Amino acid sequence: AGLHRPAATAVRIARLLAEARSDDPAFRLSALSTELAELLDLVRRPAEALSPARRSYRPEGPLRLYGLFTEPVVTASGYAGATVYALAPDGALRTVSDVAPGGPERALQASGTPVPGGCALPLRELGDGGGVILTSPTVSPDGRIGGGGQVRSVRATGADWYEAPLAALWERPPVGQLAAVLHWLAEPADARAAGGDLLFLDGICTGAGFVVTGGPTLRLSAPDERPELPYAENLRLLAGRSGLALRLIARVVPDRPDRVQVLAASWTGHDGECVRADLGLRRLHRSHIPAVPVPVPVPAPVAGPADPAGPATGTASAEAAPSVVPVASAPPALPVELDLLRRAVDRAVAGGRAVTAVSAG
């Protein structure tokens, strides 16, 4: 064991500082603030910062996986690749990744890497409704599947997001999902299971934002705005179709309760078939999205708010005409005191103590 976590965090901070100096559009001050806060917390408690250099993997029996989506990975420490999230029979999420040194262009290439075990199924196809059976896999405590020499794989039937077993992920009330995410965030980083920060949401695009079925209105944001990845462009297209019903996989933004980062989406296309897209890999065009939205199967609204601190707003049922846009509540925001504190921290990170002293005076 060693101080590998603080070292890795310091490398990420150095990368983010380089992005800031070069005016990289992917730079986010909030990301730098988060990494710096984590580093300060780790060096304050060195005993808890100790960790092994490599993640441990344990052998597991035959494993049946249903692909959910594929996410391009570009880290601040100079690594890139692709990660597939898949559902196991026990209801837990597992990940299969190909990540190595490189930039955004490698993330797109890695999505074509085959699943370990010799079945010649690309990661991207597994994530796009594919299925696989692994024998003799190795799995880490956080759900990552290793590529050891003993693992073997064969293609299997996958599932649509509206079919069992995947559909169950969207049947949980948003408030319950959010509570689970907050519990996940409170756990030590090394103990967090794969996909614990994901939300599975149904709703409708409106001029005020994305109205979640059984939940609030949220803003949809891109996880990564690098031009090499099509997140931002795809979200602009989807959000511009007011009345479009979407089924989303999104990631919570802890310090931005009014928004989620959208990773994948599904909607009904021109021919009445469901379109399913990994928004960081597939570049959409206007022809992919119907100008006049047509109904998709959306679960009935669930009573209760998605955020214990904010009001709830329901949406129309699956039988309602999609052209009827529900009245949306304003997206939730941080309490004023927390928002002021966050801004002060960001100023200190960007300009140092001198800037903070000037603003305080």
Short mmCIF file of C-alpha atoms in Angstrom, two decimals:
data_model
loop_
_atom_site.label_atom_id
_atom_site.label_comp_id
_atom_site.label_asym_id
_atom_site.label_seq_id
_atom_site.Cartn_x
_atom_site.Cartn_y
_atom_site.Cartn_z
CA ALA A 1 0.00 0.00 0.00
CA GLY A 2 1.05 3.60 -0.55
CA LEU A 3 -0.22 7.11 -1.11
CA HIS A 4 -1.40 6.33 -4.61
CA ARG A 5 -4.73 8.14 -4.34
CA PRO A 6 -3.17 11.50 -3.38
CA ALA A 7 -0.58 11.04 -6.14
CA ALA A 8 -3.24 10.32 -8.76
CA THR A 9 -5.31 13.30 -7.57
CA ALA A 10 -2.25 15.57 -7.81
CA VAL A 11 -1.68 14.41 -11.39
CA ARG A 12 -5.29 15.22 -12.27
CA ILE A 13 -4.90 18.69 -10.73
CA ALA A 14 -1.77 19.28 -12.82
CA ARG A 15 -3.67 18.28 -15.96
CA LEU A 16 -6.57 20.58 -15.11
CA LEU A 17 -4.18 23.48 -14.51
CA ALA A 18 -2.63 22.81 -17.92
CA GLU A 19 -6.12 22.89 -19.46
CA ALA A 20 -6.79 26.23 -17.75
CA ARG A 21 -3.54 27.76 -19.00
CA SER A 22 -4.20 26.63 -22.57
CA ASP A 23 -7.86 27.84 -22.53
CA ASP A 24 -9.02 24.30 -23.24
CA PRO A 25 -12.83 24.37 -23.68
CA ALA A 26 -13.06 21.18 -21.62
CA PHE A 27 -11.70 22.92 -18.50
CA ARG A 28 -14.17 23.35 -15.65
CA LEU A 29 -13.26 25.38 -12.56
CA SER A 30 -15.69 23.31 -10.49
CA ALA A 31 -13.77 20.15 -11.43
CA LEU A 32 -10.49 21.73 -10.30
CA SER A 33 -12.09 22.82 -7.02
CA THR A 34 -13.40 19.30 -6.41
CA GLU A 35 -10.03 17.67 -7.08
CA LEU A 36 -8.18 20.17 -4.89
CA ALA A 37 -10.65 19.62 -2.05
CA GLU A 38 -10.15 15.85 -2.36
CA LEU A 39 -6.35 16.22 -2.25
CA LEU A 40 -6.48 18.43 0.84
CA ASP A 41 -8.80 15.94 2.53
CA LEU A 42 -6.50 13.02 1.70
CA VAL A 43 -3.30 14.67 2.96
CA ARG A 44 -5.12 15.68 6.14
CA ARG A 45 -5.82 12.00 6.84
CA PRO A 46 -2.81 10.10 5.44
CA ALA A 47 -3.73 6.84 7.16
CA GLU A 48 -7.04 6.74 5.29
CA ALA A 49 -5.35 7.74 2.03
CA LEU A 50 -3.31 4.54 1.91
CA SER A 51 -4.37 2.20 -0.88
CA PRO A 52 -2.88 -0.61 -2.97
CA ALA A 53 -1.21 0.31 -6.25
CA ARG A 54 -3.46 -2.00 -8.22
CA ARG A 55 -7.12 -2.88 -7.88
CA SER A 56 -7.73 -6.40 -6.59
CA TYR A 57 -9.85 -8.83 -8.59
CA ARG A 58 -11.49 -12.02 -7.39
CA PRO A 59 -12.60 -15.02 -9.49
CA GLU A 60 -16.34 -15.36 -10.04
CA GLY A 61 -18.64 -17.93 -11.57
CA PRO A 62 -20.42 -17.65 -14.94
CA LEU A 63 -21.78 -14.14 -15.39
CA ARG A 64 -24.65 -13.09 -17.68
CA LEU A 65 -24.59 -9.41 -18.65
CA TYR A 66 -27.20 -7.21 -20.33
CA GLY A 67 -25.62 -4.12 -21.93
CA LEU A 68 -26.97 -0.72 -20.87
CA PHE A 69 -24.78 1.91 -22.55
CA THR A 70 -21.20 2.81 -23.42
CA GLU A 71 -19.46 5.88 -22.02
CA PRO A 72 -16.33 7.46 -23.53
CA VAL A 73 -13.71 8.10 -20.85
CA VAL A 74 -11.23 10.99 -20.98
CA THR A 75 -9.46 11.61 -17.67
CA ALA A 76 -7.52 14.59 -16.39
CA SER A 77 -4.57 12.26 -15.75
CA GLY A 78 -4.02 11.59 -19.46
CA TYR A 79 -5.97 8.37 -19.96
CA ALA A 80 -8.81 7.68 -22.36
CA GLY A 81 -10.98 4.82 -23.52
CA ALA A 82 -14.49 3.45 -23.22
CA THR A 83 -16.52 1.83 -20.44
CA VAL A 84 -19.62 -0.33 -20.90
CA TYR A 85 -22.17 -0.50 -18.10
CA ALA A 86 -24.14 -3.74 -17.95
CA LEU A 87 -26.67 -5.31 -15.62
CA ALA A 88 -25.97 -8.63 -13.90
CA PRO A 89 -28.68 -11.12 -12.79
CA ASP A 90 -28.32 -9.99 -9.16
CA GLY A 91 -29.39 -6.47 -10.15
CA ALA A 92 -25.92 -4.99 -9.69
CA LEU A 93 -24.15 -3.01 -12.38
CA ARG A 94 -20.86 -4.24 -13.82
CA THR A 95 -18.40 -2.42 -16.05
CA VAL A 96 -16.10 -3.58 -18.83
CA SER A 97 -13.45 -1.04 -19.84
CA ASP A 98 -10.59 -0.38 -22.19
CA VAL A 99 -8.67 2.61 -20.81
CA ALA A 100 -5.05 3.47 -21.62
CA PRO A 101 -2.88 6.58 -22.10
CA GLY A 102 -4.32 8.80 -24.81
CA GLY A 103 -6.66 11.64 -25.71
CA PRO A 104 -10.30 11.98 -26.81
CA GLU A 105 -9.62 10.28 -30.15
CA ARG A 106 -8.69 7.10 -28.30
CA ALA A 107 -12.04 7.11 -26.50
CA LEU A 108 -13.84 6.68 -29.82
CA GLN A 109 -11.45 3.96 -30.98
CA ALA A 110 -11.66 2.00 -27.73
CA SER A 111 -15.42 1.57 -28.09
CA GLY A 112 -14.62 -0.97 -30.81
CA THR A 113 -12.43 -3.07 -28.51
CA PRO A 114 -13.84 -6.61 -28.13
CA VAL A 115 -15.21 -7.86 -24.84
CA PRO A 116 -12.63 -10.02 -22.98
CA GLY A 117 -12.84 -13.73 -23.63
CA GLY A 118 -12.73 -14.04 -27.41
CA CYS A 119 -16.35 -13.57 -28.48
CA ALA A 120 -15.47 -10.68 -30.84
CA LEU A 121 -18.32 -8.56 -29.48
CA PRO A 122 -17.23 -4.87 -29.48
CA LEU A 123 -17.81 -2.90 -26.30
CA ARG A 124 -20.07 -0.50 -28.15
CA GLU A 125 -22.32 -3.31 -29.41
CA LEU A 126 -22.58 -4.77 -25.92
CA GLY A 127 -23.67 -1.38 -24.60
CA ASP A 128 -26.16 -0.92 -27.44
CA GLY A 129 -28.56 -3.66 -26.37
CA GLY A 130 -26.15 -6.57 -26.59
CA GLY A 131 -25.61 -9.43 -24.19
CA VAL A 132 -22.73 -11.68 -23.19
CA ILE A 133 -22.04 -14.68 -20.96
CA LEU A 134 -18.65 -14.73 -19.27
CA THR A 135 -17.08 -17.83 -17.75
CA SER A 136 -14.26 -17.65 -15.20
CA PRO A 137 -14.30 -13.83 -15.07
CA THR A 138 -12.48 -11.81 -12.44
CA VAL A 139 -14.39 -8.98 -10.77
CA SER A 140 -13.16 -6.15 -8.54
CA PRO A 141 -15.05 -5.12 -5.39
CA ASP A 142 -16.49 -2.10 -7.24
CA GLY A 143 -17.86 -4.23 -10.08
CA ARG A 144 -15.17 -3.88 -12.74
CA ILE A 145 -14.59 -6.96 -14.86
CA GLY A 146 -10.99 -7.90 -15.55
CA GLY A 147 -9.49 -9.31 -18.69
CA GLY A 148 -7.55 -12.23 -17.28
CA GLY A 149 -6.36 -15.10 -19.44
CA GLN A 150 -8.89 -17.53 -17.95
CA VAL A 151 -12.00 -15.59 -18.95
CA ARG A 152 -14.09 -16.83 -21.87
CA SER A 153 -17.11 -15.15 -23.43
CA VAL A 154 -19.96 -15.94 -25.81
CA ARG A 155 -22.60 -13.64 -27.29
CA ALA A 156 -26.06 -13.78 -25.76
CA THR A 157 -29.39 -12.11 -26.30
CA GLY A 158 -29.56 -8.59 -24.92
CA ALA A 159 -32.54 -6.51 -23.84
CA ASP A 160 -34.17 -3.23 -24.71
CA TRP A 161 -34.52 -0.53 -22.06
CA TYR A 162 -38.26 -1.25 -21.99
CA GLU A 163 -37.79 -5.00 -21.48
CA ALA A 164 -36.90 -7.06 -18.43
CA PRO A 165 -34.52 -7.01 -16.72
CA LEU A 166 -33.37 -3.50 -17.74
CA ALA A 167 -36.80 -1.85 -17.48
CA ALA A 168 -36.76 -2.33 -13.69
CA LEU A 169 -34.06 0.35 -13.41
CA TRP A 170 -36.58 3.00 -14.53
CA GLU A 171 -39.38 1.70 -12.32
CA ARG A 172 -37.78 3.00 -9.13
CA PRO A 173 -39.13 6.41 -8.01
CA PRO A 174 -36.67 9.27 -8.66
CA VAL A 175 -36.67 10.18 -4.96
CA GLY A 176 -35.50 6.66 -4.08
CA GLN A 177 -32.81 6.76 -6.75
CA LEU A 178 -31.53 10.10 -5.48
CA ALA A 179 -31.40 8.83 -1.90
CA ALA A 180 -29.33 5.85 -3.05
CA VAL A 181 -26.93 8.15 -4.92
CA LEU A 182 -26.45 10.38 -1.87
CA HIS A 183 -25.69 7.29 0.23
CA TRP A 184 -23.19 6.17 -2.45
CA LEU A 185 -21.47 9.56 -2.42
CA ALA A 186 -21.04 9.36 1.35
CA GLU A 187 -19.07 6.10 1.08
CA PRO A 188 -15.26 6.03 0.76
CA ALA A 189 -14.17 6.29 -2.88
CA ASP A 190 -12.63 2.80 -2.83
CA ALA A 191 -15.88 1.24 -1.58
CA ARG A 192 -18.24 2.73 -4.17
CA ALA A 193 -19.91 0.25 -6.50
CA ALA A 194 -19.95 0.84 -10.26
CA GLY A 195 -22.80 3.05 -11.46
CA GLY A 196 -23.87 4.19 -8.00
CA ASP A 197 -24.12 7.80 -9.21
CA LEU A 198 -26.48 7.04 -12.10
CA LEU A 199 -30.13 8.04 -12.42
CA PHE A 200 -32.65 6.32 -14.72
CA LEU A 201 -35.25 8.90 -15.66
CA ASP A 202 -38.33 9.24 -17.87
CA GLY A 203 -39.71 12.61 -18.83
CA ILE A 204 -40.49 15.21 -21.46
CA CYS A 205 -38.41 18.03 -22.95
CA THR A 206 -39.98 21.45 -22.46
CA GLY A 207 -38.88 25.04 -22.84
CA ALA A 208 -38.26 25.17 -19.08
CA GLY A 209 -36.14 22.02 -18.99
CA PHE A 210 -36.60 18.26 -18.72
CA VAL A 211 -39.75 17.44 -16.74
CA VAL A 212 -39.07 14.19 -14.90
CA THR A 213 -41.94 11.77 -14.48
CA GLY A 214 -42.70 11.81 -10.76
CA GLY A 215 -39.97 14.38 -10.14
CA PRO A 216 -38.80 17.95 -10.71
CA THR A 217 -37.74 19.85 -13.80
CA LEU A 218 -34.01 19.51 -14.50
CA ARG A 219 -31.51 21.03 -16.86
CA LEU A 220 -29.69 18.55 -19.10
CA SER A 221 -25.93 19.09 -19.31
CA ALA A 222 -23.04 17.46 -21.16
CA PRO A 223 -20.56 15.38 -19.11
CA ASP A 224 -17.75 16.52 -21.43
CA GLU A 225 -17.83 19.45 -23.85
CA ARG A 226 -14.73 18.57 -25.85
CA PRO A 227 -15.54 18.99 -29.56
CA GLU A 228 -14.27 15.47 -30.26
CA LEU A 229 -17.15 14.06 -28.23
CA PRO A 230 -20.70 14.81 -29.47
CA TYR A 231 -22.40 15.22 -26.07
CA ALA A 232 -23.14 18.95 -26.26
CA GLU A 233 -24.31 18.91 -29.88
CA ASN A 234 -26.58 15.92 -29.27
CA LEU A 235 -28.15 17.48 -26.19
CA ARG A 236 -28.89 20.68 -28.07
CA LEU A 237 -30.78 18.67 -30.67
CA LEU A 238 -32.79 16.70 -28.12
CA ALA A 239 -33.58 19.65 -25.86
CA GLY A 240 -34.71 21.64 -28.89
CA ARG A 241 -37.61 19.21 -29.54
CA SER A 242 -40.14 20.55 -27.06
CA GLY A 243 -42.61 17.80 -26.18
CA LEU A 244 -40.20 14.96 -26.98
CA ALA A 245 -40.52 12.08 -24.49
CA LEU A 246 -37.15 10.67 -23.46
CA ARG A 247 -35.84 7.82 -21.37
CA LEU A 248 -32.44 8.82 -19.98
CA ILE A 249 -29.43 7.49 -18.16
CA ALA A 250 -27.84 10.42 -16.37
CA ARG A 251 -25.24 11.17 -13.72
CA VAL A 252 -25.86 13.29 -10.64
CA VAL A 253 -23.89 16.55 -10.33
CA PRO A 254 -23.52 16.87 -6.53
CA ASP A 255 -22.96 20.64 -6.45
CA ARG A 256 -25.54 21.39 -9.16
CA PRO A 257 -28.90 20.01 -7.96
CA ASP A 258 -30.73 21.71 -10.82
CA ARG A 259 -29.13 19.54 -13.50
CA VAL A 260 -27.91 16.09 -14.50
CA GLN A 261 -25.25 14.98 -16.96
CA VAL A 262 -26.89 12.90 -19.68
CA LEU A 263 -24.98 9.84 -20.88
CA ALA A 264 -27.50 7.95 -23.03
CA ALA A 265 -31.05 8.44 -24.26
CA SER A 266 -33.92 6.61 -25.95
CA TRP A 267 -36.95 7.96 -27.80
CA THR A 268 -39.41 6.89 -30.47
CA GLY A 269 -38.16 7.48 -34.00
CA HIS A 270 -39.95 8.22 -37.26
CA ASP A 271 -40.84 4.58 -37.88
CA GLY A 272 -42.27 4.03 -34.41
CA GLU A 273 -39.23 2.05 -33.27
CA CYS A 274 -37.23 3.04 -30.21
CA VAL A 275 -33.96 4.83 -30.95
CA ARG A 276 -31.22 4.27 -28.38
CA ALA A 277 -28.05 6.38 -28.43
CA ASP A 278 -24.84 6.70 -26.45
CA LEU A 279 -24.64 10.49 -26.54
CA GLY A 280 -20.87 10.62 -26.16
CA LEU A 281 -20.18 8.29 -29.10
CA ARG A 282 -22.97 8.63 -31.66
CA ARG A 283 -23.31 11.98 -33.42
CA LEU A 284 -26.99 12.61 -33.99
CA HIS A 285 -28.63 14.55 -36.82
CA ARG A 286 -32.02 16.20 -37.07
CA SER A 287 -33.23 13.27 -39.14
CA HIS A 288 -32.81 10.98 -36.10
CA ILE A 289 -35.36 12.93 -34.06
CA PRO A 290 -39.01 13.28 -35.13
CA ALA A 291 -40.21 16.84 -35.56
CA VAL A 292 -43.59 15.90 -34.11
CA PRO A 293 -42.97 13.68 -31.08
CA VAL A 294 -44.87 10.41 -30.92
CA PRO A 295 -45.76 8.58 -27.69
CA VAL A 296 -43.33 6.19 -26.02
CA PRO A 297 -44.11 3.86 -23.13
CA VAL A 298 -43.56 5.98 -20.02
CA PRO A 299 -44.41 4.70 -16.53
CA ALA A 300 -47.23 6.44 -14.69
CA PRO A 301 -46.13 9.39 -12.52
CA VAL A 302 -44.93 8.44 -9.07
CA ALA A 303 -46.19 10.49 -6.18
CA GLY A 304 -43.61 12.36 -4.17
CA PRO A 305 -40.70 14.67 -4.94
CA ALA A 306 -37.40 13.62 -6.49
CA ASP A 307 -35.58 15.97 -4.12
CA PRO A 308 -36.59 16.04 -0.46
CA ALA A 309 -35.69 19.74 -0.42
CA GLY A 310 -37.81 20.75 -3.39
CA PRO A 311 -41.33 20.47 -4.80
CA ALA A 312 -42.40 17.70 -7.13
CA THR A 313 -43.87 18.11 -10.58
CA GLY A 314 -45.50 15.25 -12.47
CA THR A 315 -45.84 14.79 -16.23
CA ALA A 316 -48.49 13.45 -18.55
CA SER A 317 -49.11 9.71 -18.62
CA ALA A 318 -48.16 7.43 -21.47
CA GLU A 319 -51.63 7.79 -23.01
CA ALA A 320 -51.54 11.60 -23.00
CA ALA A 321 -50.84 13.47 -26.21
CA PRO A 322 -47.16 14.37 -26.39
CA SER A 323 -47.97 17.83 -27.67
CA VAL A 324 -49.44 18.73 -24.28
CA VAL A 325 -46.54 20.11 -22.27
CA PRO A 326 -47.03 20.01 -18.51
CA VAL A 327 -46.50 23.10 -16.41
CA ALA A 328 -42.94 22.88 -15.10
CA SER A 329 -41.65 24.04 -11.79
CA ALA A 330 -38.42 25.99 -11.65
CA PRO A 331 -35.32 23.78 -11.45
CA PRO A 332 -34.06 23.41 -7.87
CA ALA A 333 -31.03 25.43 -6.88
CA LEU A 334 -28.51 25.43 -4.08
CA PRO A 335 -29.52 27.35 -0.96
CA VAL A 336 -28.15 30.88 -1.15
CA GLU A 337 -25.62 30.28 1.64
CA LEU A 338 -24.18 27.17 -0.01
CA ASP A 339 -24.09 28.83 -3.40
CA LEU A 340 -22.15 31.80 -1.99
CA LEU A 341 -19.72 29.41 -0.27
CA ARG A 342 -19.20 27.45 -3.48
CA ARG A 343 -18.49 30.66 -5.41
CA ALA A 344 -16.02 31.78 -2.76
CA VAL A 345 -14.20 28.45 -2.94
CA ASP A 346 -14.04 28.63 -6.75
CA ARG A 347 -12.61 32.18 -6.53
CA ALA A 348 -9.96 31.01 -4.07
CA VAL A 349 -8.98 28.11 -6.33
CA ALA A 350 -8.81 30.35 -9.41
CA GLY A 351 -7.02 33.33 -7.91
CA GLY A 352 -5.49 32.27 -4.62
CA ARG A 353 -5.85 33.72 -1.14
CA ALA A 354 -5.19 37.26 -2.35
CA VAL A 355 -8.38 37.23 -4.44
CA THR A 356 -10.35 35.87 -1.49
CA ALA A 357 -8.97 38.57 0.80
CA VAL A 358 -9.90 41.31 -1.66
CA SER A 359 -13.45 40.00 -2.10
CA ALA A 360 -13.85 39.67 1.66
CA GLY A 361 -12.68 43.23 2.21
#
